[in-house]
mmCIF file of C-alpha atoms in Angstrom:
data_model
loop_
_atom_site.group_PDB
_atom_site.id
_atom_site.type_symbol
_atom_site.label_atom_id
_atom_site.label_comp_id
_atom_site.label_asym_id
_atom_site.label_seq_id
_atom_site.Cartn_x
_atom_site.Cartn_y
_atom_site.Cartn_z
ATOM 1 C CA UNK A 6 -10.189 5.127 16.510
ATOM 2 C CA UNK A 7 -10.459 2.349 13.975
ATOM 3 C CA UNK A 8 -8.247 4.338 11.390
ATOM 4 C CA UNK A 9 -5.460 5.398 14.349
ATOM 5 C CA UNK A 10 -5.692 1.201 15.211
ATOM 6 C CA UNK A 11 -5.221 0.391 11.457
ATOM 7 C CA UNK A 12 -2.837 2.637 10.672
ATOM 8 C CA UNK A 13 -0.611 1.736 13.915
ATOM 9 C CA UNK A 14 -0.640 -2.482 12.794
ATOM 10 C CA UNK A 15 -0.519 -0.793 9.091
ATOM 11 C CA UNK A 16 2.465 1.096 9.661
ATOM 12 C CA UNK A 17 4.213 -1.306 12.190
ATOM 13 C CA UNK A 18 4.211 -3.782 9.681
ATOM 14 C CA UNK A 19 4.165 -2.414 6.710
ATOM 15 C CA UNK A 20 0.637 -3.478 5.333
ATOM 16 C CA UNK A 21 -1.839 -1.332 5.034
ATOM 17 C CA UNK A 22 -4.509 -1.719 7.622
ATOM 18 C CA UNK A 23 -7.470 -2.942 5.449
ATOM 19 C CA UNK A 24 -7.292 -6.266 6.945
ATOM 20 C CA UNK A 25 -8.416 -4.399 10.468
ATOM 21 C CA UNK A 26 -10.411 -1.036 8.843
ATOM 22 C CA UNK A 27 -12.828 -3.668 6.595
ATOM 23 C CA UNK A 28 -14.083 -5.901 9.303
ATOM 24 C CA UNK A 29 -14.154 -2.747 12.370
ATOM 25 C CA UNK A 30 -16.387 -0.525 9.690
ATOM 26 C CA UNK A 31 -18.545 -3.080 8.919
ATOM 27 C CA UNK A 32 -19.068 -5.468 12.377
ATOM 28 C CA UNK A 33 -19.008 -2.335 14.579
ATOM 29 C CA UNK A 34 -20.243 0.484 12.780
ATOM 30 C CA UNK A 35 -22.654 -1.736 10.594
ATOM 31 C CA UNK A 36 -21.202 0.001 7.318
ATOM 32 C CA UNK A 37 -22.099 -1.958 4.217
ATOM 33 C CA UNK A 38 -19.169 -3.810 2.946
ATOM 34 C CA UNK A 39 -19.328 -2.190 -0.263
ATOM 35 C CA UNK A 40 -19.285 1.391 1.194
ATOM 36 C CA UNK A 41 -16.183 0.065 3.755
ATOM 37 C CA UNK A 42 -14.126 -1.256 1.058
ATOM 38 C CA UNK A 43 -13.608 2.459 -0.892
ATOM 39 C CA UNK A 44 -13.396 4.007 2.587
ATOM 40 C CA UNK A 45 -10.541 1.681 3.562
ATOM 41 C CA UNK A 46 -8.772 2.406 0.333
ATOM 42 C CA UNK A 47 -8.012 6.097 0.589
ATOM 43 C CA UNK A 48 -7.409 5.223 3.992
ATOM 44 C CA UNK A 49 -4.580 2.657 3.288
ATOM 45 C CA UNK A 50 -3.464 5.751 0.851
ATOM 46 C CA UNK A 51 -2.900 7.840 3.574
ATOM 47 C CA UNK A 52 -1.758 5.258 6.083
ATOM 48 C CA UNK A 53 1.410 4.174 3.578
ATOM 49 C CA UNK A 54 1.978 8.044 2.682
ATOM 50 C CA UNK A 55 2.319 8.534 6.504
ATOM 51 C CA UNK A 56 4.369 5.344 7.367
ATOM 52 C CA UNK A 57 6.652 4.709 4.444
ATOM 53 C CA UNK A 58 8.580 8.690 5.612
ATOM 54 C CA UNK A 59 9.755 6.448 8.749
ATOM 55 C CA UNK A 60 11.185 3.818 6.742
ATOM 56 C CA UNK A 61 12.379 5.930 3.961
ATOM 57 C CA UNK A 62 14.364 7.627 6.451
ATOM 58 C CA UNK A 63 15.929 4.601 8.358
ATOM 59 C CA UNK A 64 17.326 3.691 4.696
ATOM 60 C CA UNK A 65 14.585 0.521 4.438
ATOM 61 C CA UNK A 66 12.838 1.052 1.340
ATOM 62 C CA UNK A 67 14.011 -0.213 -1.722
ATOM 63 C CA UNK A 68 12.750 2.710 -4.362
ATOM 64 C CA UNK A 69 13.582 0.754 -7.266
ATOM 65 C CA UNK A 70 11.787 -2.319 -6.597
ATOM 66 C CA UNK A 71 8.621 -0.131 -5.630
ATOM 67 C CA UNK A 72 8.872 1.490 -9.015
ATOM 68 C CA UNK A 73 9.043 -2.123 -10.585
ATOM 69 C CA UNK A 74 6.592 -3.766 -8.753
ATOM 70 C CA UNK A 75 3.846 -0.559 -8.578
ATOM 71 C CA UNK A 76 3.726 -0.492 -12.345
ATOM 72 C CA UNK A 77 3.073 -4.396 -12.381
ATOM 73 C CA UNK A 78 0.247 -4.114 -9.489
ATOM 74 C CA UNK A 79 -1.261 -1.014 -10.865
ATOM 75 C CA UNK A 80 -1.916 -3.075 -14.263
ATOM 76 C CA UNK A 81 -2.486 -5.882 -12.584
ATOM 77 C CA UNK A 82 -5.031 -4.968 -9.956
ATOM 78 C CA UNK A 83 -7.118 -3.481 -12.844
ATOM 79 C CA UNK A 84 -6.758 -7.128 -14.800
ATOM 80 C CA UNK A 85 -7.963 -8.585 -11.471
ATOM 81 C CA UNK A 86 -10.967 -6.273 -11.045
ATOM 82 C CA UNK A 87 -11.966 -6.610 -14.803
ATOM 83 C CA UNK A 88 -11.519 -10.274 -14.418
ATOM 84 C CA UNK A 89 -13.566 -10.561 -11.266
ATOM 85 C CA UNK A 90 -16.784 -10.616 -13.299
ATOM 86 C CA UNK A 91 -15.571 -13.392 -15.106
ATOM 87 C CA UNK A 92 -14.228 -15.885 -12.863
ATOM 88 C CA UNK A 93 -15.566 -17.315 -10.036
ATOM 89 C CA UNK A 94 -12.892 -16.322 -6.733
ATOM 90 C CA UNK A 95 -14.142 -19.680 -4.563
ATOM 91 C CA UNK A 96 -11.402 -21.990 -5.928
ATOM 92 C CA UNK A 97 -9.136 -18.996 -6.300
ATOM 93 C CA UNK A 98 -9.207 -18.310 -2.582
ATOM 94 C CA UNK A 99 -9.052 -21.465 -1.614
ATOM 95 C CA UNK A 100 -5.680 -21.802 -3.273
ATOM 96 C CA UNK A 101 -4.466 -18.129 -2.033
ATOM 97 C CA UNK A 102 -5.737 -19.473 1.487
ATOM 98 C CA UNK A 103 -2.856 -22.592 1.186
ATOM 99 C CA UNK A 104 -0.240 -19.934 -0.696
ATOM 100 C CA UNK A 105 -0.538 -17.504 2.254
ATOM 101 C CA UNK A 106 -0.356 -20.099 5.081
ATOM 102 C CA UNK A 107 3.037 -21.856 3.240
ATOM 103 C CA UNK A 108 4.295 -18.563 3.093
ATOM 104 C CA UNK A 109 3.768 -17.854 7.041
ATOM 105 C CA UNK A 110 5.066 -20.804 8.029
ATOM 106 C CA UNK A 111 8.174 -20.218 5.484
ATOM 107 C CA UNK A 112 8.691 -16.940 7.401
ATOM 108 C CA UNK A 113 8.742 -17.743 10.663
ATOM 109 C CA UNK A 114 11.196 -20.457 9.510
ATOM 110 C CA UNK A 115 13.860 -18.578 7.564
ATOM 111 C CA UNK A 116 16.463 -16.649 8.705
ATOM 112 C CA UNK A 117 16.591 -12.904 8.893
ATOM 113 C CA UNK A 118 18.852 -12.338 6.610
ATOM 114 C CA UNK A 119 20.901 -8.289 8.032
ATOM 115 C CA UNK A 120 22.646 -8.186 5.229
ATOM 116 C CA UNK A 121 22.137 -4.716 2.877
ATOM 117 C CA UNK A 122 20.752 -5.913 -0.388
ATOM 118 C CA UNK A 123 23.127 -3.945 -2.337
ATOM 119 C CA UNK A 124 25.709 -6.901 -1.377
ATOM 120 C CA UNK A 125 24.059 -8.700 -3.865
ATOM 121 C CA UNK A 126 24.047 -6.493 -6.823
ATOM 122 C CA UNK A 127 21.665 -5.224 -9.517
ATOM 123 C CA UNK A 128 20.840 -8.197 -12.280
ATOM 124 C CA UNK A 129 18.003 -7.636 -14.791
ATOM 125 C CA UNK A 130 16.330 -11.069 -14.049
ATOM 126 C CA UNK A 131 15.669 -10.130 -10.828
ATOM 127 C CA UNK A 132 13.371 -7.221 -12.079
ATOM 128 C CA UNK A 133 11.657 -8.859 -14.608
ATOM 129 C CA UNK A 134 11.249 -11.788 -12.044
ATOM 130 C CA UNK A 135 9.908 -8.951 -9.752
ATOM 131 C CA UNK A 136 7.773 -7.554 -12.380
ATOM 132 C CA UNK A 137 6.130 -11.102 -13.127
ATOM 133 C CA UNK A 138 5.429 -12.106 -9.664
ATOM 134 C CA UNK A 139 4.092 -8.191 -9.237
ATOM 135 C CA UNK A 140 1.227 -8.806 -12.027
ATOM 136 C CA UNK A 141 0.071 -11.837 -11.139
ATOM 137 C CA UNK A 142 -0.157 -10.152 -7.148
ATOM 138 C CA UNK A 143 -1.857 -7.610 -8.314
ATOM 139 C CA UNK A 144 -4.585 -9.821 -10.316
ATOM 140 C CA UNK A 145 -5.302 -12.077 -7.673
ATOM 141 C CA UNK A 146 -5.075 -9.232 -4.840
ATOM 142 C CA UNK A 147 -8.132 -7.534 -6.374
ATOM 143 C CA UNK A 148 -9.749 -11.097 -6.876
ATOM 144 C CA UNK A 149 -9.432 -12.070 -3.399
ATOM 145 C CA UNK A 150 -10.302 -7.949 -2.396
ATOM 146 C CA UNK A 151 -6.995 -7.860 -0.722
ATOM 147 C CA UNK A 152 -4.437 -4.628 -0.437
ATOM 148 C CA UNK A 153 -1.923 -6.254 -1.709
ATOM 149 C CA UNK A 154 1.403 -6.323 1.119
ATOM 150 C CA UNK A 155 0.433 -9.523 2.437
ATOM 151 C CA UNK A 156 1.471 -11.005 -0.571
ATOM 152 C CA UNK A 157 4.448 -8.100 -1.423
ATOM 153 C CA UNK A 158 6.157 -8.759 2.020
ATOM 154 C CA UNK A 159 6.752 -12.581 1.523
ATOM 155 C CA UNK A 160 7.220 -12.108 -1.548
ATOM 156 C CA UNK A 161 10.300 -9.511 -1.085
ATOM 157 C CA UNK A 162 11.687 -11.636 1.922
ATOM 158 C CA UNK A 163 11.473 -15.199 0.954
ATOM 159 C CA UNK A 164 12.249 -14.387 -2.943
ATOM 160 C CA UNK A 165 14.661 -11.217 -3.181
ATOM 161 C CA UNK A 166 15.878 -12.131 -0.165
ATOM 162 C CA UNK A 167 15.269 -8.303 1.397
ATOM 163 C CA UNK A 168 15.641 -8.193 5.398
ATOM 164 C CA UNK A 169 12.227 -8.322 6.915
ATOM 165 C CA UNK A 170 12.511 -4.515 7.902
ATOM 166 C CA UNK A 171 13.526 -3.535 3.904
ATOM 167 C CA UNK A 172 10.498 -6.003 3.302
ATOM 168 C CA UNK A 173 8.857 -4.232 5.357
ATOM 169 C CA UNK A 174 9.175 -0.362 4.387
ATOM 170 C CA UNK A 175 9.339 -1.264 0.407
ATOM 171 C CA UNK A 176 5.870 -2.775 0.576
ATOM 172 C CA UNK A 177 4.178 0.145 2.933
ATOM 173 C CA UNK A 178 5.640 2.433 0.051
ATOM 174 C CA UNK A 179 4.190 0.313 -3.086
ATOM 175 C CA UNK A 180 0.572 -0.357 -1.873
ATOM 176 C CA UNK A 181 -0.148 2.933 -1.465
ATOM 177 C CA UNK A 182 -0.094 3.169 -5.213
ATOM 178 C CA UNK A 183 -2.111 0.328 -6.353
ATOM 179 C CA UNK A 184 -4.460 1.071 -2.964
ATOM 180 C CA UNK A 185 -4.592 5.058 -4.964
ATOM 181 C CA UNK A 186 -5.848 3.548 -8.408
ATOM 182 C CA UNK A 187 -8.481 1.848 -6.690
ATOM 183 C CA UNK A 188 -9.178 4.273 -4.563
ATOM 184 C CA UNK A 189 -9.566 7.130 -8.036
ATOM 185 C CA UNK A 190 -12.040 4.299 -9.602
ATOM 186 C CA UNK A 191 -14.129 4.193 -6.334
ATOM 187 C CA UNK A 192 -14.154 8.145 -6.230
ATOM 188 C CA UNK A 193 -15.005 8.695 -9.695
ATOM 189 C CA UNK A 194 -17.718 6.218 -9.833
ATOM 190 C CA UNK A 195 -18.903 7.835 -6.748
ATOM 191 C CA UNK A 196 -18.781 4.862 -4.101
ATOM 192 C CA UNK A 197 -16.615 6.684 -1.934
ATOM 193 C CA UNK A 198 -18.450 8.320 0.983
ATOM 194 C CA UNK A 199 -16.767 11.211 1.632
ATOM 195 C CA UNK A 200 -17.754 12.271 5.104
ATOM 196 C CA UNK A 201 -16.703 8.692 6.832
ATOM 197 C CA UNK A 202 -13.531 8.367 4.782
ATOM 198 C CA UNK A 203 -12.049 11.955 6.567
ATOM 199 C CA UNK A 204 -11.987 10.621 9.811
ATOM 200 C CA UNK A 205 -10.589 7.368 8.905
ATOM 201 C CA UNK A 206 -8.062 9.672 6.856
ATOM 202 C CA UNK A 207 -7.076 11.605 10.295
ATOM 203 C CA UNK A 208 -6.894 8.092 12.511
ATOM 204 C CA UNK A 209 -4.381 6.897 9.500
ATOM 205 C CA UNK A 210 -2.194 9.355 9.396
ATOM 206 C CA UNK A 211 -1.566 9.945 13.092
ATOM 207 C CA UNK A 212 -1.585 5.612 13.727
ATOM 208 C CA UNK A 213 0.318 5.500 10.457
ATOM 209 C CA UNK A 214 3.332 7.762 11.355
ATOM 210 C CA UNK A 215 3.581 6.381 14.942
ATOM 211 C CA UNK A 216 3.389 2.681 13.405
ATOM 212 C CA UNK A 217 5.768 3.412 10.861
ATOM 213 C CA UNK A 218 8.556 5.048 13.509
ATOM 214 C CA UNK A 219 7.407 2.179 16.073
ATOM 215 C CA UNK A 220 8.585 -0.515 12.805
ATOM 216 C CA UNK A 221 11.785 0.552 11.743
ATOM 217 C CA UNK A 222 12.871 0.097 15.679
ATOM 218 C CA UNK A 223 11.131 -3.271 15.626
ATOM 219 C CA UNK A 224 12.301 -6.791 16.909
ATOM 220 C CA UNK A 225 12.208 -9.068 13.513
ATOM 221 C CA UNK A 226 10.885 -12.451 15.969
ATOM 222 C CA UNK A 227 8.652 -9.766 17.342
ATOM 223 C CA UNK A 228 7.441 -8.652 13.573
ATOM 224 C CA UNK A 229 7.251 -12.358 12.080
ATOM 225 C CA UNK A 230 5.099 -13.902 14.409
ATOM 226 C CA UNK A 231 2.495 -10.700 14.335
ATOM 227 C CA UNK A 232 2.388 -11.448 10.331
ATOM 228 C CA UNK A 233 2.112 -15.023 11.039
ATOM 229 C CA UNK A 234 -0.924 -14.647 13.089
ATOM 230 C CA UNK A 235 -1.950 -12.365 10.173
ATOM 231 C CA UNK A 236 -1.509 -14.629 8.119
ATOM 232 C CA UNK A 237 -3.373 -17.453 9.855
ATOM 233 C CA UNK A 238 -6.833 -14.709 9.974
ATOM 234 C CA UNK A 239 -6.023 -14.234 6.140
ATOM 235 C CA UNK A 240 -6.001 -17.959 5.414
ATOM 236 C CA UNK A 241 -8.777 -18.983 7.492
ATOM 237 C CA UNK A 242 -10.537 -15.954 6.221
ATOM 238 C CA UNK A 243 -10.094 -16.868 2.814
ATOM 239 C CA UNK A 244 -10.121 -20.637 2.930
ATOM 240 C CA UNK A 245 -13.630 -20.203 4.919
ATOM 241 C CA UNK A 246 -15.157 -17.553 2.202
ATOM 242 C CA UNK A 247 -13.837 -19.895 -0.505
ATOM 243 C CA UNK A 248 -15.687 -22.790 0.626
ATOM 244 C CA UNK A 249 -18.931 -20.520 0.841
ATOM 245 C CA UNK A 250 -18.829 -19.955 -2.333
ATOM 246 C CA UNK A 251 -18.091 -23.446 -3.960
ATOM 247 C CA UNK B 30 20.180 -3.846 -5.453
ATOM 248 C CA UNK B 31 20.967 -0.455 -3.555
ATOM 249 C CA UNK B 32 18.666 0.883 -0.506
ATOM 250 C CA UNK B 33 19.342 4.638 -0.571
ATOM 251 C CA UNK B 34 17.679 7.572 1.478
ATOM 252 C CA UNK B 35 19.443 10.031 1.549
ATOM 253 C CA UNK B 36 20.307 11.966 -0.875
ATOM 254 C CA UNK B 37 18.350 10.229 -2.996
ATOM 255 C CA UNK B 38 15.081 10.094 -1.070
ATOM 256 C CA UNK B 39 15.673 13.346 -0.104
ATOM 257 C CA UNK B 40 13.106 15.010 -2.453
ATOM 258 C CA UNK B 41 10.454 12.617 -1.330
ATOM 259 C CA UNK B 42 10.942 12.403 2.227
ATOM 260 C CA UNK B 43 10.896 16.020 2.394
ATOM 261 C CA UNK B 44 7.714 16.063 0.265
ATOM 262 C CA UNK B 45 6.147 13.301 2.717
ATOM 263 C CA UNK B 46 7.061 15.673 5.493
ATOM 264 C CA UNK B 47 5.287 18.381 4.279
ATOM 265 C CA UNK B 48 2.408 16.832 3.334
ATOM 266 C CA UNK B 49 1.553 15.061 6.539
ATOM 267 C CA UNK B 50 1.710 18.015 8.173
ATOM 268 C CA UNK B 51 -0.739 19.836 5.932
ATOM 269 C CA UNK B 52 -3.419 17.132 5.258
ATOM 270 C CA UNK B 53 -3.288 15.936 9.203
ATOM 271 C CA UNK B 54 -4.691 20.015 9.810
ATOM 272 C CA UNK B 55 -6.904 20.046 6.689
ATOM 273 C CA UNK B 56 -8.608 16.975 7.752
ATOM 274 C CA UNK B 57 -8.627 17.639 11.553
ATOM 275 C CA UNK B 58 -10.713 21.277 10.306
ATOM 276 C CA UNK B 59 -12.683 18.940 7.876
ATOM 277 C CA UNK B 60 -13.582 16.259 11.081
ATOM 278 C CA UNK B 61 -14.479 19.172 13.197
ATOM 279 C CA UNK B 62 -16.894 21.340 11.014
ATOM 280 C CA UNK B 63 -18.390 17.256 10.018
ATOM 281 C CA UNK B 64 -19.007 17.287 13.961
ATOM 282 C CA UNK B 65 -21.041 20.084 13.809
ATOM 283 C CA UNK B 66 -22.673 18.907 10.860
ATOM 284 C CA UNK B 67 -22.121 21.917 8.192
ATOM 285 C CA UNK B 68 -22.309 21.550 4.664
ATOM 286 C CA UNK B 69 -18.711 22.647 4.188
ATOM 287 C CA UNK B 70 -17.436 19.644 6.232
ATOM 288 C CA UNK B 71 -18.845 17.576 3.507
ATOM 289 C CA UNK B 72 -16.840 19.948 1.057
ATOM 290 C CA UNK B 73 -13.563 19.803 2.404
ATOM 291 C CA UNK B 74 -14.123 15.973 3.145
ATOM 292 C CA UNK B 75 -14.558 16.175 -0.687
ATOM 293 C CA UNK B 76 -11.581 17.731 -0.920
ATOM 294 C CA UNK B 77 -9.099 16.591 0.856
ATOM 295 C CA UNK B 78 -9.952 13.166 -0.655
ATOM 296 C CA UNK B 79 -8.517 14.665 -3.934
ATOM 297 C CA UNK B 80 -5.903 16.230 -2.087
ATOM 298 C CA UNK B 81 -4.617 12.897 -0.655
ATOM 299 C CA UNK B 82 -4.759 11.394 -4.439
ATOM 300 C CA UNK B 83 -3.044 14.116 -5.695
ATOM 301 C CA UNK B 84 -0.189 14.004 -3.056
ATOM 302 C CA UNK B 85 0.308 10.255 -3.843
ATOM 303 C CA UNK B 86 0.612 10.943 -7.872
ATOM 304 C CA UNK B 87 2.638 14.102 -6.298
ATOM 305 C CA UNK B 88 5.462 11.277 -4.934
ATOM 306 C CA UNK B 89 5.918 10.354 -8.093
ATOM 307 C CA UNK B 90 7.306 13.181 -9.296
ATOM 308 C CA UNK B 91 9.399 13.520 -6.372
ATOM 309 C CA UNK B 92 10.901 10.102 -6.477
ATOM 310 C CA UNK B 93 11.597 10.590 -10.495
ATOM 311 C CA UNK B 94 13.425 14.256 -9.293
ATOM 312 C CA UNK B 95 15.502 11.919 -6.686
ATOM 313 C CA UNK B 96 16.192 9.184 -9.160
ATOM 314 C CA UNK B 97 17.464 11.967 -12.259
ATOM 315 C CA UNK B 98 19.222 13.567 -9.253
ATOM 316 C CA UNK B 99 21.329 10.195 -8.112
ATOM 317 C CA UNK B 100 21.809 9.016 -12.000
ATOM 318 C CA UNK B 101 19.665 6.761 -12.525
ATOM 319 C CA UNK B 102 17.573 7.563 -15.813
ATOM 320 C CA UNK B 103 15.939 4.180 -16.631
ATOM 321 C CA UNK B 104 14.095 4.570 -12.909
ATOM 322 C CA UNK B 105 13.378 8.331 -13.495
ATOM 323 C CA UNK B 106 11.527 7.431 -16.622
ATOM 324 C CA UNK B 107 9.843 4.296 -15.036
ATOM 325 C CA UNK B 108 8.229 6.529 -12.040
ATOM 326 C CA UNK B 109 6.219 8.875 -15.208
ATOM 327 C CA UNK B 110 5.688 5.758 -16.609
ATOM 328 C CA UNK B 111 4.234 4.802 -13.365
ATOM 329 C CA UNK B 112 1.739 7.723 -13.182
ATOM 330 C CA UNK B 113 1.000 7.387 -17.039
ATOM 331 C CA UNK B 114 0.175 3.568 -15.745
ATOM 332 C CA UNK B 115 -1.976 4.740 -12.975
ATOM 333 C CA UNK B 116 -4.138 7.594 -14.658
ATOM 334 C CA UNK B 117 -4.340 5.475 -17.833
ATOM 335 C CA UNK B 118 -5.248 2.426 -15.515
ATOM 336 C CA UNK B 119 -7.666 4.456 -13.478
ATOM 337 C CA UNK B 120 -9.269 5.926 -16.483
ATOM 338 C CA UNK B 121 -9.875 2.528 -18.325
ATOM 339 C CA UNK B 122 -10.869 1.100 -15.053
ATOM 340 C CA UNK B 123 -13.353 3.825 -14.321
ATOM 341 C CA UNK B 124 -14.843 3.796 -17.911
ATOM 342 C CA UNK B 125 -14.986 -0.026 -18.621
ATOM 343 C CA UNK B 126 -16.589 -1.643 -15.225
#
């Protein structure tokens, strides 16, 4: 139930459903955070391997830029982990709190923009701008413990000026990669419990497919202000935990 | 920048396709025997876990087959260098923390 909820919001938006999975497994089912966090993973694995098929279909990923920016959060998200022994996240996630609400409120605020990005042509700064902005994601998503699209979505709307639904379907498409690396570091070190991960898995992929068909046919109003309230949680969430730990 | 399905997705989507449909019946046969609590639940569980990691990697390929197959060259080489990022990544990751 939890994994057919997450993958449904996951795929309908194009995240991948941690932000519902890691709270459900451990307020409701009383998992330990630490044994919820591998589980939601391979779980947000599975969700984006189910959802991005919609969007690939509908024309609304952008391979290229996933290639670009999964190299850059694959790296990156290992920096970040290695990192996270190091530095101290409070006044990190305080400042990801303020990034995250300035980039709802710059959502809700632009304008769609319907255009085809292939109006605008290739240029090579846009990739290595893309593969910048990529590394330092992925660092400070595994800082913050984050997936990683609710920083790739604004980030491919307000900055490469994708539509929201491209936005969208590129970032369900790349965080399935950086959520796998985790996800094979969690395995291997044997974190990963097996038997609660496979029904998780199952809920994914069913929620995931229907979310992903249900988001290529979405409203964009109807999209940005579900990722604005989104955001808010993820602000508030973040802003609260980093003044915890100040 | 150019948003392309198909034919270039082709590969891939067709991959994606087929795999849903296979790991959506492994893992309802793996949630079913974990219901009745037999060991070889737990196995499959196992299992399918590398199956699903696997199949991701497995894009990969499919997305570097769909990028040689519309020209582009630079992007076919950047998806191995993608899974060469990931296992190498992975591998470090595992090993260091």
């Amino acid at each position: 139930m939890c994994g057919a909820l997450a993958g449904l919001l996951g795929g309908y938006m194009g995240l991948g459903g941690g932000v519902i999975m890691v709270p459900y497994m451990t307020i409701v089912l009383g998992m330990d955070i630490k044994d919820a966090v591998p589980v939601s993973m391979i779980a947000i694995v599975v969700g984006t391997l189910s959802a991005s098929s919609a969007y690939i279909k509908k024309d609304m990923v952008d391979t290229e830029l996933v290639i670009i920016i999964s190299i850059f959060m694959v790296i990156g998200s290992v920096i970040g982990s290695l990192l996270n022994a190091v530095i101290s996240s409070a006044a990190l996630q305080i400042i990801f709190s303020v990034v995250v609400l300035y980039a709802g409120i710059m959502m809700i605020t632009k304008k769609d923009n319907n255009k085809p990005p292939v109006l605008r042509g290739k240029s090579q700064g846009i990739f290595i701008l893309a593969a910048a902005i990529s590394l330092v994601t992925g660092v400070f998503a595994a800082l913050v413990g984050l997936g990683g699209g609710i920083f790739i979505i604004p980030i491919l709307y307000l900055l490469f000026g994708l539509s929201i639904a491209a936005a969208r379907g590129t970032s369900a498409l790349t965080i399935g990669f950086a959520a796998a690396a985790a996800a094979i570091v969690y395995f291997f070190k044997g974190q990963l419990d097996v038997t609660a991960a496979a029904p998780v898995m199952l809920g994914v992929a069913v929620g995931g497919l229907a979310g992903g068909k249900m988001g290529t046919v979405a409203r964009p109003v109807v999209v940005k202000v579900i990722f604005l309230l989104i955001m808010l949680y993820i602000a508030y969430k973040l802003g609260m935990a980093g003044f915890k730990n100040l | 920048m150019t948003i392309e399905s198909t034919p270039k997705n082709a590969l891939l989507l067709q991959f994606q396709r087929i795999i849903w449909y296979v790991y959506v019946g492994y893992l309802c046969i793996a949630c079913l025997l974990l219901v009745t609590r037999t060991e070889l639940g737990v196995k499959l569980s196992y299992w399918g876990v590398i199956f699903v990691l696997i199949a991701t990697v497995g894009q990969l390929f499919f997305m570097a087959n769909d990028f040689k197959r519309s020209g582009s060259r630079h992007f076919m080489l950047l998806s191995y260098a993608l899974i060469l990022v990931i296992l190498v990544s992975t591998a470090l990751g595992a090993w260091i923390i």
